[in-house]
PDB file of C-alpha atoms and ligand atoms in Angstrom:
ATOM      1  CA  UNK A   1       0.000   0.000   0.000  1.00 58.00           C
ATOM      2  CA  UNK A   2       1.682   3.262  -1.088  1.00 85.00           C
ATOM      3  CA  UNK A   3      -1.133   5.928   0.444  1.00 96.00           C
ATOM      4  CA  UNK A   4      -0.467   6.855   3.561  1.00 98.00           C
ATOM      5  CA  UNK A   5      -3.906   7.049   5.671  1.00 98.00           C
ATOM      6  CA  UNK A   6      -4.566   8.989   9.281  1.00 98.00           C
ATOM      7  CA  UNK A   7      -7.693   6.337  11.007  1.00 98.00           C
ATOM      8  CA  UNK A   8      -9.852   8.235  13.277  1.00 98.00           C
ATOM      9  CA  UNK A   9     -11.389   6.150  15.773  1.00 98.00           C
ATOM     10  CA  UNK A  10     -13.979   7.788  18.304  1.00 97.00           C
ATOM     11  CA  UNK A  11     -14.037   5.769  21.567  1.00 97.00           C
ATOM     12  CA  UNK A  12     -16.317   5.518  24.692  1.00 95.00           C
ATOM     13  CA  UNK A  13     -15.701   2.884  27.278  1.00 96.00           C
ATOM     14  CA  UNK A  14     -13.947   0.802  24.776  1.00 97.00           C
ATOM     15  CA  UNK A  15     -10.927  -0.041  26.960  1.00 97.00           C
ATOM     16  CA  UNK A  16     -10.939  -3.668  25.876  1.00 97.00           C
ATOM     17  CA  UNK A  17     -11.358  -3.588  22.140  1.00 97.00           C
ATOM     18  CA  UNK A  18      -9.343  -0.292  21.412  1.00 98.00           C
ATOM     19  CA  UNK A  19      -5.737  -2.658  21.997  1.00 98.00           C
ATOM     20  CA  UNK A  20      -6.818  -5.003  19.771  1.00 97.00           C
ATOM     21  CA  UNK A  21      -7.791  -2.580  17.064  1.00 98.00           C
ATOM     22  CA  UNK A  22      -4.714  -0.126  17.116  1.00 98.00           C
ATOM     23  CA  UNK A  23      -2.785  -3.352  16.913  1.00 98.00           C
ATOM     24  CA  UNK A  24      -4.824  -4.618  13.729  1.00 98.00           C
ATOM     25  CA  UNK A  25      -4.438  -1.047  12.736  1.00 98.00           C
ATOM     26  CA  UNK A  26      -0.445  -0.420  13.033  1.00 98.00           C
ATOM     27  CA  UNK A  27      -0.232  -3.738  11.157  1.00 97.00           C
ATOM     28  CA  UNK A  28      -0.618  -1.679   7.840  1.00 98.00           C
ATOM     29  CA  UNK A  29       2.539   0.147   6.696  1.00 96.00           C
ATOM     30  CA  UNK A  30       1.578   4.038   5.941  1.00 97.00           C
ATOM     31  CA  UNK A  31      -1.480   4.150   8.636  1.00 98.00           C
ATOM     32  CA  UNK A  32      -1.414   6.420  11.657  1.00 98.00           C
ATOM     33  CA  UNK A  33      -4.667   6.534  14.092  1.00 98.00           C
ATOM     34  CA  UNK A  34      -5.895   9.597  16.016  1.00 98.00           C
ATOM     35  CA  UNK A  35      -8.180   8.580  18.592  1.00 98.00           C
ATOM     36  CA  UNK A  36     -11.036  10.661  20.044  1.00 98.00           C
ATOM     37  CA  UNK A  37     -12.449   9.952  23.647  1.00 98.00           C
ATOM     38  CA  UNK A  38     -14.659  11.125  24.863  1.00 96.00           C
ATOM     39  CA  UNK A  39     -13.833  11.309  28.514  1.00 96.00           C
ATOM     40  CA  UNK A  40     -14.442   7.475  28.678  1.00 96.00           C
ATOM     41  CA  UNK A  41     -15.364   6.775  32.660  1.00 95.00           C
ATOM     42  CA  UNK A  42     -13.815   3.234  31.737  1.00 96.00           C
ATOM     43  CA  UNK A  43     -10.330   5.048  31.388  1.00 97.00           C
ATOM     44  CA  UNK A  44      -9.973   3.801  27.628  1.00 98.00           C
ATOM     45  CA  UNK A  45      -8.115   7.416  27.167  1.00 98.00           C
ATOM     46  CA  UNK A  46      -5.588   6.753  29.395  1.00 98.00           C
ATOM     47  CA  UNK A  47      -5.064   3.193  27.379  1.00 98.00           C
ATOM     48  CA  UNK A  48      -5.139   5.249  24.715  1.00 98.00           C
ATOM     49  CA  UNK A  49      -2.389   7.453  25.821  1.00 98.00           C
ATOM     50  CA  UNK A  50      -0.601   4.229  26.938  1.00 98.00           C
ATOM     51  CA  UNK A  51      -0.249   2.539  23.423  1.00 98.00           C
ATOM     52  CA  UNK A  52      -0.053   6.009  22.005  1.00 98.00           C
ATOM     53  CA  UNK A  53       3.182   6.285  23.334  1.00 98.00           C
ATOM     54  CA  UNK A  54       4.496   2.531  22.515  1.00 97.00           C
ATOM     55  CA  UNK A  55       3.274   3.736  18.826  1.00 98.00           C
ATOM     56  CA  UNK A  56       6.571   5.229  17.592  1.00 97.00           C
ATOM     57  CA  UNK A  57       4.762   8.085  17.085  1.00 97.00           C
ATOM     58  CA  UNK A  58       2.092   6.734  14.740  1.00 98.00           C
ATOM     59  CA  UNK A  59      -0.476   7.154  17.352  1.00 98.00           C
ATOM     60  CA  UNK A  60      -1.814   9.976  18.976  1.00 98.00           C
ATOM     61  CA  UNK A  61      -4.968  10.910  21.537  1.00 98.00           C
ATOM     62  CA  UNK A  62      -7.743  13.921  21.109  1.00 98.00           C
ATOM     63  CA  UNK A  63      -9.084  13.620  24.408  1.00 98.00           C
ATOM     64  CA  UNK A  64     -12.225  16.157  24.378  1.00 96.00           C
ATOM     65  CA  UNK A  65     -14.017  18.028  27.796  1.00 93.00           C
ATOM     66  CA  UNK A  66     -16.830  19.459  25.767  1.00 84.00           C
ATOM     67  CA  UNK A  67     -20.279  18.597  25.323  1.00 79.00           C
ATOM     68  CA  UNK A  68     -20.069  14.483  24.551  1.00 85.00           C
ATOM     69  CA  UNK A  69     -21.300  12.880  21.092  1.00 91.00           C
ATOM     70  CA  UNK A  70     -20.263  11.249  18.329  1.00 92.00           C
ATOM     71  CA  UNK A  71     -20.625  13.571  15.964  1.00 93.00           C
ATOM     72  CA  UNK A  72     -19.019  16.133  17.885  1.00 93.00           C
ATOM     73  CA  UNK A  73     -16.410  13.828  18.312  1.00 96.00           C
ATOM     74  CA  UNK A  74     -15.543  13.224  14.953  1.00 96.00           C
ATOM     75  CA  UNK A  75     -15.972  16.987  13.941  1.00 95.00           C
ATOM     76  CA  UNK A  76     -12.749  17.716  16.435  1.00 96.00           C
ATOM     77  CA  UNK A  77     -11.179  14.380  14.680  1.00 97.00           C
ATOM     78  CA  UNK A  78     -11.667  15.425  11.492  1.00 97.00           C
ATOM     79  CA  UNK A  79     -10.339  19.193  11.850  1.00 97.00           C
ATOM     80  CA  UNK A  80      -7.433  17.807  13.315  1.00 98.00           C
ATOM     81  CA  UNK A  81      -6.924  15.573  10.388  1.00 98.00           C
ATOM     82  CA  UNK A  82      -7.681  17.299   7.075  1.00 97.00           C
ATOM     83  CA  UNK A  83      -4.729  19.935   8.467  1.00 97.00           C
ATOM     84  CA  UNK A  84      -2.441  16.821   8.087  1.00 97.00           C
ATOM     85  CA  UNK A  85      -0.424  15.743   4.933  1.00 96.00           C
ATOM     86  CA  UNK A  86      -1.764  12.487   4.873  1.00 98.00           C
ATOM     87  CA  UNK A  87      -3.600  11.176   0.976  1.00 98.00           C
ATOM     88  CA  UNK A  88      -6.651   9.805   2.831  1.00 98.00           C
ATOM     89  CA  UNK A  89      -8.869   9.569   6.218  1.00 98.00           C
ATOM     90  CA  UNK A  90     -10.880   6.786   7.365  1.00 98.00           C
ATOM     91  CA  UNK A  91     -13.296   6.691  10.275  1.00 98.00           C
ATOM     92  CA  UNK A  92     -14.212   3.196  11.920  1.00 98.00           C
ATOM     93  CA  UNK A  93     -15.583   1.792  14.973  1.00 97.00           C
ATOM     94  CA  UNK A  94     -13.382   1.136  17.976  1.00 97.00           C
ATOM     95  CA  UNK A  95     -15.484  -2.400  19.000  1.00 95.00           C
ATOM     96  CA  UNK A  96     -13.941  -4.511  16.460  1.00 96.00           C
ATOM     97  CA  UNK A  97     -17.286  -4.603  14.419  1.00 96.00           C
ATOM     98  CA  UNK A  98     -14.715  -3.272  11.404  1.00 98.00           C
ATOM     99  CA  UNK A  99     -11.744  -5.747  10.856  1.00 97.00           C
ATOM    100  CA  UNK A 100      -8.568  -3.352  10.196  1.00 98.00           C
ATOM    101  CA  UNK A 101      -8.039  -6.117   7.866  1.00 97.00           C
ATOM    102  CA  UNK A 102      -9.856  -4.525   5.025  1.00 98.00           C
ATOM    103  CA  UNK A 103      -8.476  -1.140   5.284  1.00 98.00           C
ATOM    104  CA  UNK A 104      -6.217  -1.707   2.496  1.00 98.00           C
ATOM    105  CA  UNK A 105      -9.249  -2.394   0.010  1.00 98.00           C
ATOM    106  CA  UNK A 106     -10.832   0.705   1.312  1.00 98.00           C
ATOM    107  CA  UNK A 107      -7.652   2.783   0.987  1.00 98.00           C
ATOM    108  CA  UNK A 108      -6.826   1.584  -2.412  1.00 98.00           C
ATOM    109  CA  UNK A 109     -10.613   2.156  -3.721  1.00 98.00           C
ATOM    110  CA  UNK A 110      -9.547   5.403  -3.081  1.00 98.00           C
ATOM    111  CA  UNK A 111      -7.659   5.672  -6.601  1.00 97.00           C
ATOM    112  CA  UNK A 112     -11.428   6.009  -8.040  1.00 97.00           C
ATOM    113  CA  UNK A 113     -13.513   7.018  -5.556  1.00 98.00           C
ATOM    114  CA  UNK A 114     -13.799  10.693  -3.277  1.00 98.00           C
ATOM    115  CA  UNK A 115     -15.241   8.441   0.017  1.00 98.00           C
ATOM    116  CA  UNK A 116     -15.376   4.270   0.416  1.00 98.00           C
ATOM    117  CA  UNK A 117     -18.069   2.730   2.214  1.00 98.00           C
ATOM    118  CA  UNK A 118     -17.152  -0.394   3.619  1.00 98.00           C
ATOM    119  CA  UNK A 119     -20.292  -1.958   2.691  1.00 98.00           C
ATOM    120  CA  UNK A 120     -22.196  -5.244   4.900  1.00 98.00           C
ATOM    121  CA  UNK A 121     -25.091  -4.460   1.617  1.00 98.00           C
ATOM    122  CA  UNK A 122     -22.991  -5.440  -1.802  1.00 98.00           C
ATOM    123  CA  UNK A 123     -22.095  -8.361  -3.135  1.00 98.00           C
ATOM    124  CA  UNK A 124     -19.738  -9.936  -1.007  1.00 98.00           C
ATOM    125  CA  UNK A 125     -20.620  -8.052   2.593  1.00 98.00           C
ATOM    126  CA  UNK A 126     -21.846  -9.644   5.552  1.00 97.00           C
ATOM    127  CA  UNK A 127     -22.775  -9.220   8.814  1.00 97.00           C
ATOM    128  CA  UNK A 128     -21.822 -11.954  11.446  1.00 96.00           C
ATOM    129  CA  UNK A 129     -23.928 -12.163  14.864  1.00 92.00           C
ATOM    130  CA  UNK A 130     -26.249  -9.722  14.691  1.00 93.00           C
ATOM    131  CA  UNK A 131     -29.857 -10.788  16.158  1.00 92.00           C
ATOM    132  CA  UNK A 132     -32.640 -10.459  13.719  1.00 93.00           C
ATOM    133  CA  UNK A 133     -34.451  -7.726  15.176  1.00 90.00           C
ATOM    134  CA  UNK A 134     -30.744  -5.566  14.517  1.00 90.00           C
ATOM    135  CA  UNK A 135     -30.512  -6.787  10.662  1.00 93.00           C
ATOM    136  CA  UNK A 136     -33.854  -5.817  10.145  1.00 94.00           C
ATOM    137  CA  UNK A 137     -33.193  -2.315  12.404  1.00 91.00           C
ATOM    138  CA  UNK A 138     -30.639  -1.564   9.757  1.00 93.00           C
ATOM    139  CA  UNK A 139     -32.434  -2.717   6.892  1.00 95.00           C
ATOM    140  CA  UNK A 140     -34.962  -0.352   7.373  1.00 94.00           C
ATOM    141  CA  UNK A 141     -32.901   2.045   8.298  1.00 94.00           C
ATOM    142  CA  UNK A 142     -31.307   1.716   4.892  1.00 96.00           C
ATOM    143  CA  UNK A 143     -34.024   1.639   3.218  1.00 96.00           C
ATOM    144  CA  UNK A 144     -35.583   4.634   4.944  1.00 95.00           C
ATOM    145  CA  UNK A 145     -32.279   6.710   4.404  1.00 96.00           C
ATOM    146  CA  UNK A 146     -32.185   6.297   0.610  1.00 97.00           C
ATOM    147  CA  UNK A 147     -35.653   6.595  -0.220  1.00 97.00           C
ATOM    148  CA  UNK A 148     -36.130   9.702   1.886  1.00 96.00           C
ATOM    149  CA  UNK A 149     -32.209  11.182   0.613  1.00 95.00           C
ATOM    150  CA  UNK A 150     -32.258   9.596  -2.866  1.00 96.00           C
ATOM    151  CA  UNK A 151     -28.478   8.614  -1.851  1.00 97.00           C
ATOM    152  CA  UNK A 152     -27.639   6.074  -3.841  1.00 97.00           C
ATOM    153  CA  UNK A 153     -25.053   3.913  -1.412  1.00 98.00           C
ATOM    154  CA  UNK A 154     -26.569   0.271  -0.161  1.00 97.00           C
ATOM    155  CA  UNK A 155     -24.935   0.873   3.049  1.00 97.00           C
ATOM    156  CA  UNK A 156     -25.673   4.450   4.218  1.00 97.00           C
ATOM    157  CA  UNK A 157     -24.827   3.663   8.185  1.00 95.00           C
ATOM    158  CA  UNK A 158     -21.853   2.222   7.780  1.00 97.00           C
ATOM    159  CA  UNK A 159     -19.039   4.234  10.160  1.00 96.00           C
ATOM    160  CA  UNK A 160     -16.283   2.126   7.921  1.00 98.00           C
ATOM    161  CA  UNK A 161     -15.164   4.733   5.413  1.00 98.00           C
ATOM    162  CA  UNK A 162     -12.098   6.001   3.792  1.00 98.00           C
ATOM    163  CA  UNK A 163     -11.769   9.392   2.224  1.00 98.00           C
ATOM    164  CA  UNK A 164      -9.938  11.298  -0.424  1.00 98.00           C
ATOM    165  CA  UNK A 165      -8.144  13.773   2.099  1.00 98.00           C
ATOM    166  CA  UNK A 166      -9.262  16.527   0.000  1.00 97.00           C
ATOM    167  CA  UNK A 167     -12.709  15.411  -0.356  1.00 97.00           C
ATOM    168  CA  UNK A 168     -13.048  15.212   3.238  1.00 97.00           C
ATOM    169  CA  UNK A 169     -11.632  18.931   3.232  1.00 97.00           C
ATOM    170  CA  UNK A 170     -13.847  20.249   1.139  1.00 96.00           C
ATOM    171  CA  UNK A 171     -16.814  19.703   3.320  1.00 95.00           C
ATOM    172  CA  UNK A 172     -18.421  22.017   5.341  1.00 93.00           C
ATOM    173  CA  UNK A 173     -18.437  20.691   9.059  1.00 90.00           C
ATOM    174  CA  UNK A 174     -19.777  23.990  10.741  1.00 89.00           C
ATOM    175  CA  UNK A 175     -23.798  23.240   9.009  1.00 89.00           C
ATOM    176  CA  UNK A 176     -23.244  19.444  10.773  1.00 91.00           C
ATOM    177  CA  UNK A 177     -25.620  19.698  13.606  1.00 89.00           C
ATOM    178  CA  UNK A 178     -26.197  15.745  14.089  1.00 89.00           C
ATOM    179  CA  UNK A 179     -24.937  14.379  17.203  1.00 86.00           C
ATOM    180  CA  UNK A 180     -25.203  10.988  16.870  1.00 82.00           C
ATOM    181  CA  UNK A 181     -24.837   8.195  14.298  1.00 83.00           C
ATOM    182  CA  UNK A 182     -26.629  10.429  11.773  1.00 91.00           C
ATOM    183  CA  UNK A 183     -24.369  12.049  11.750  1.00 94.00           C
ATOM    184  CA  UNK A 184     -22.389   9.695   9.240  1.00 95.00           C
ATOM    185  CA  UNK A 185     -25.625  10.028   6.893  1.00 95.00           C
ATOM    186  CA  UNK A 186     -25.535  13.797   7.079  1.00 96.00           C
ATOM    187  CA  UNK A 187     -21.764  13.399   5.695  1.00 96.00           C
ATOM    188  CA  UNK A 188     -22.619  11.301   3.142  1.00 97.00           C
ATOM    189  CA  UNK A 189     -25.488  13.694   2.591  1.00 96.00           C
ATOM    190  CA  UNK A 190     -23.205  16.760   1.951  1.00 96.00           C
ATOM    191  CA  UNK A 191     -20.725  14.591   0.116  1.00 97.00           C
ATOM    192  CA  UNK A 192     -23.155  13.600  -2.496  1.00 96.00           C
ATOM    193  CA  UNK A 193     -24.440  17.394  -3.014  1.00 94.00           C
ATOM    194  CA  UNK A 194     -20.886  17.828  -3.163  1.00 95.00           C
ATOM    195  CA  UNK A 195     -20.508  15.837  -5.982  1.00 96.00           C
ATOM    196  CA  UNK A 196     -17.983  13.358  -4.760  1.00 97.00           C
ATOM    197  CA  UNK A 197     -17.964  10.221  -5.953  1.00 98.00           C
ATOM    198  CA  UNK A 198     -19.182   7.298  -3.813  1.00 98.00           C
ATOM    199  CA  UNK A 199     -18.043   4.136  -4.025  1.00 98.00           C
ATOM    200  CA  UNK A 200     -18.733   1.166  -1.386  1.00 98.00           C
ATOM    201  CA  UNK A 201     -15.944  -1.967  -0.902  1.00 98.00           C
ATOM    202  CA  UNK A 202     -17.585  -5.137   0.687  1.00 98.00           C
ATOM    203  CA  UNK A 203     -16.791  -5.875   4.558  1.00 98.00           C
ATOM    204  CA  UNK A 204     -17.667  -8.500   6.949  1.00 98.00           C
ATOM    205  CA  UNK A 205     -19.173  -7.073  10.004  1.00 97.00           C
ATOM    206  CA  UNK A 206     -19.037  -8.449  13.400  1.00 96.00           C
ATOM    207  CA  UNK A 207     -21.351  -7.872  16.154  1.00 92.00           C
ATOM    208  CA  UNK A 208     -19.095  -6.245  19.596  1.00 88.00           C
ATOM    209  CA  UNK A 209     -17.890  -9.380  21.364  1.00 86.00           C
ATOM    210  CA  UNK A 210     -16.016  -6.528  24.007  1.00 88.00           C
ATOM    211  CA  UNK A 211     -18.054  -3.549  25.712  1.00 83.00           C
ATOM    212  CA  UNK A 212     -21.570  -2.076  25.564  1.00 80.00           C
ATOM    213  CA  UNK A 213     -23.421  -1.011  22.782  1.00 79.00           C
ATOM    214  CA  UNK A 214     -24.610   3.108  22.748  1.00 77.00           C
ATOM    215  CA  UNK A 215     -27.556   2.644  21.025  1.00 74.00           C
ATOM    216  CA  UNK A 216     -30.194   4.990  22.196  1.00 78.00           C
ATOM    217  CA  UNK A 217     -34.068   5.576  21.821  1.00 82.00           C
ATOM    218  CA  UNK A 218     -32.304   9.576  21.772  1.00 81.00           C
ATOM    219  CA  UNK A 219     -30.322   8.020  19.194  1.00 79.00           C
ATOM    220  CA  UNK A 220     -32.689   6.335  17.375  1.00 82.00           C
ATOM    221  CA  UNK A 221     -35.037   9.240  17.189  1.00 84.00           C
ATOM    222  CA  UNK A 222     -32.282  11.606  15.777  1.00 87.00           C
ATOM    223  CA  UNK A 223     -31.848   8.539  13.031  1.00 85.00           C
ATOM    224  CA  UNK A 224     -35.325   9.151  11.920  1.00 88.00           C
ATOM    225  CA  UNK A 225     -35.400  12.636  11.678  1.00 89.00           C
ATOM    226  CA  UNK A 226     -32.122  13.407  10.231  1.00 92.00           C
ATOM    227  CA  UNK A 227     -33.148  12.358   6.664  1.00 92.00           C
ATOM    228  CA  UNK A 228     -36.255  14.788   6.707  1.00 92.00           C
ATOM    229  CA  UNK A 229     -33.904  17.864   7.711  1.00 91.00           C
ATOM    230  CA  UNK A 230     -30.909  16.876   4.945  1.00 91.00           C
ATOM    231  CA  UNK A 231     -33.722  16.927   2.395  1.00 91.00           C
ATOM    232  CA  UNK A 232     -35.672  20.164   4.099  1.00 90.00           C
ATOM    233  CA  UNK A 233     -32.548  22.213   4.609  1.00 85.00           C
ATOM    234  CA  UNK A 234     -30.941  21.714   1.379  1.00 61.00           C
ATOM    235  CA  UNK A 235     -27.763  20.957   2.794  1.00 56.00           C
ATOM    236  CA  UNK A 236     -25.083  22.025   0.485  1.00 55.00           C
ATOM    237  CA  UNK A 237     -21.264  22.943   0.650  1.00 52.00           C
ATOM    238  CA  UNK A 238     -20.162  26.396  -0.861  1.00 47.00           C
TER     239      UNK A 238
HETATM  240  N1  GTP B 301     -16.097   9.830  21.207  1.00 59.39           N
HETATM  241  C1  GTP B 301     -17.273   9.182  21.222  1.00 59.39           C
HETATM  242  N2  GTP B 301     -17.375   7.953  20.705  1.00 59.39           N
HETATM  243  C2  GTP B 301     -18.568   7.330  20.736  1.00 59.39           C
HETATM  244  C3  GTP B 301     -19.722   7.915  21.302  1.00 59.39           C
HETATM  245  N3  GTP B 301     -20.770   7.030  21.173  1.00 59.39           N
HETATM  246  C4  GTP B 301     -20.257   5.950  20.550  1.00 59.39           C
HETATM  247  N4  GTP B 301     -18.940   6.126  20.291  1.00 59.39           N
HETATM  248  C5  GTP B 301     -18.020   5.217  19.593  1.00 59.39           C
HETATM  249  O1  GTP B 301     -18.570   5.050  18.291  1.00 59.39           O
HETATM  250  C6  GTP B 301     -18.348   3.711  17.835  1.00 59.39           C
HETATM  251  C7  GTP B 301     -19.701   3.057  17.521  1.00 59.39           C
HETATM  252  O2  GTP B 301     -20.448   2.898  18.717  1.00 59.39           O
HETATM  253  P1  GTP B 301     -21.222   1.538  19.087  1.00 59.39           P
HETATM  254  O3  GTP B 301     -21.672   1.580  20.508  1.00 59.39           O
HETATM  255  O4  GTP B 301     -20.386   0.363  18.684  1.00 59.39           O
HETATM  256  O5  GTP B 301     -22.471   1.687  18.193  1.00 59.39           O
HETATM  257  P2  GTP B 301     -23.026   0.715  17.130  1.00 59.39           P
HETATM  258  O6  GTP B 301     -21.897   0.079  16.390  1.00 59.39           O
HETATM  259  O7  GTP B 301     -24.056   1.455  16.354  1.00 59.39           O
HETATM  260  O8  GTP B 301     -23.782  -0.327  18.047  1.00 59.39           O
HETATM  261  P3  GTP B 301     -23.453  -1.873  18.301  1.00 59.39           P
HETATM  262  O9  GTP B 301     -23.677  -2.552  16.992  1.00 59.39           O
HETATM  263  O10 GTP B 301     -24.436  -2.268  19.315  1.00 59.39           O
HETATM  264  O11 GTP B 301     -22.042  -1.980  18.750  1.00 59.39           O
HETATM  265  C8  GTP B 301     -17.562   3.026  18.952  1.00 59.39           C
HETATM  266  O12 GTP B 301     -16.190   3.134  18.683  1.00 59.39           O
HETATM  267  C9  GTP B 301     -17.943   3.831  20.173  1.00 59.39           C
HETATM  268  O13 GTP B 301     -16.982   3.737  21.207  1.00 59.39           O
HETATM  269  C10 GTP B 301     -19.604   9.242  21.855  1.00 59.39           C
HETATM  270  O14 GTP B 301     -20.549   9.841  22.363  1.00 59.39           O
HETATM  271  N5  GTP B 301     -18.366   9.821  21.773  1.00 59.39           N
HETATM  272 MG1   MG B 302     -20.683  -1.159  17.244  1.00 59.39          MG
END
């Protein structure tokens, strides 16, 4: 792999998946990870800081005191990153649900593509232990997403992505406002109005074996609204 690629990877209470993952991670020549707690009571920021510093500098920890969220998280991230003279960004989970495995796939779909979805809905994806009351949760959500968006992607929620640096740049994070997961649709959202070019790479997905989930009703809610604002509001980048 001849891209170099920063991986941010927002994190709360993950203190047992995060080793495995920066280990999967710093596997791949050319990757660096920034990681963004958020003030984790489980002290996963001060494992963070730990195998920050056995990273050979290839590592490094945001760790944010301001209003908590996902979103908000990876807005910081992302600021911090696009700054950086690295060719591309990728955001993933910290529970292991994203193999680091694939990152290379997703970084080289890069060559002819703006943003990569790792995708559990094309030909080839797959999702391994969810319950089916969660497949069908994200089904719908899918469905719901692109009907109500007209985005084209089969996998709209997924938080495995890799973007052009420059692409990623180009977008307009002040207008964000979602705090949540939607807030990876209202990306996708402004990327497509953008005019980027969207491309999705197959991934096998595996339910958290480590941790707790953060899914919300709050959460949820937000989810079902978002798509009805993106379309109201118009969302576009200057
Ligand atoms: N910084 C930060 N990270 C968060 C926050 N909420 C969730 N995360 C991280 O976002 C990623 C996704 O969260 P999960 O709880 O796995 O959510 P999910 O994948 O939709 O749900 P599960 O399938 O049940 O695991 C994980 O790395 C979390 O640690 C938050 O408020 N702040
Ligand atoms: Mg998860």
């Amino acid at each position: 792999m001849n891209k170099s690629a920063l991986v941010i990877v927002p994190t709360f209470n993950e203190r047992e998946s995060l080793p495995l993952l920066v280990k999967g991670l710093l596997l791949h020549p050319g990757v660096s990870v920034l990681v963004v707690d958020d003030n984790s009571p489980d002290g996963t920021g001060a494992i963070a800081d730990d195998l920050a510093r056995a990273s050979d500098g290839r590592m490094r920890v945001l760790h944010r005191t301001e209003k908590p969220g996902l979103g908000r998280s990876y807005v910081d991230g992302i600021r911090i990153a696009v700054g950086e003279p690295f060719d591309v960004i990728c955001q993933m989970d910290a529970d292991l649900s994203h193999d680091p495995h694939h990152l290379p796939d997703l970084i080289a779909a890069t060559d002819h593509a703006d943003v990569v979805i790792g995708s559990r809905y094309v030909s080839g994806g797959a999702i391994v232990n969810w319950p089916k009351r969660r497949r069908l949760l994200s089904r719908f959500a899918n469905i719901y997403i692109r009907t109500v968006t007209r985005l084209s992607p089969r996998d709209c929620t997924s938080g495995y992505r890799c973007w052009r640096r420059e692409s990623l740049g180009s977008l307009d994070l002040t207008r964000f406002t979602s705090d949540g997961y939607s807030f990876l649709v209202e990306m996708l959202f402004a990327a497509s109005r953008a005019g980027c070019r969207i491309a999705e790479v197959p991934i096998t997905f595996v339910e958290r074996r480590l941790g707790e989930s953060k899914l919300s009703s709050a959460v949820l809610f937000e989810s079902a609204v978002t798509p009805w604002r993106l379309v109201a509001t118009k969302h576009v980048n200057p």
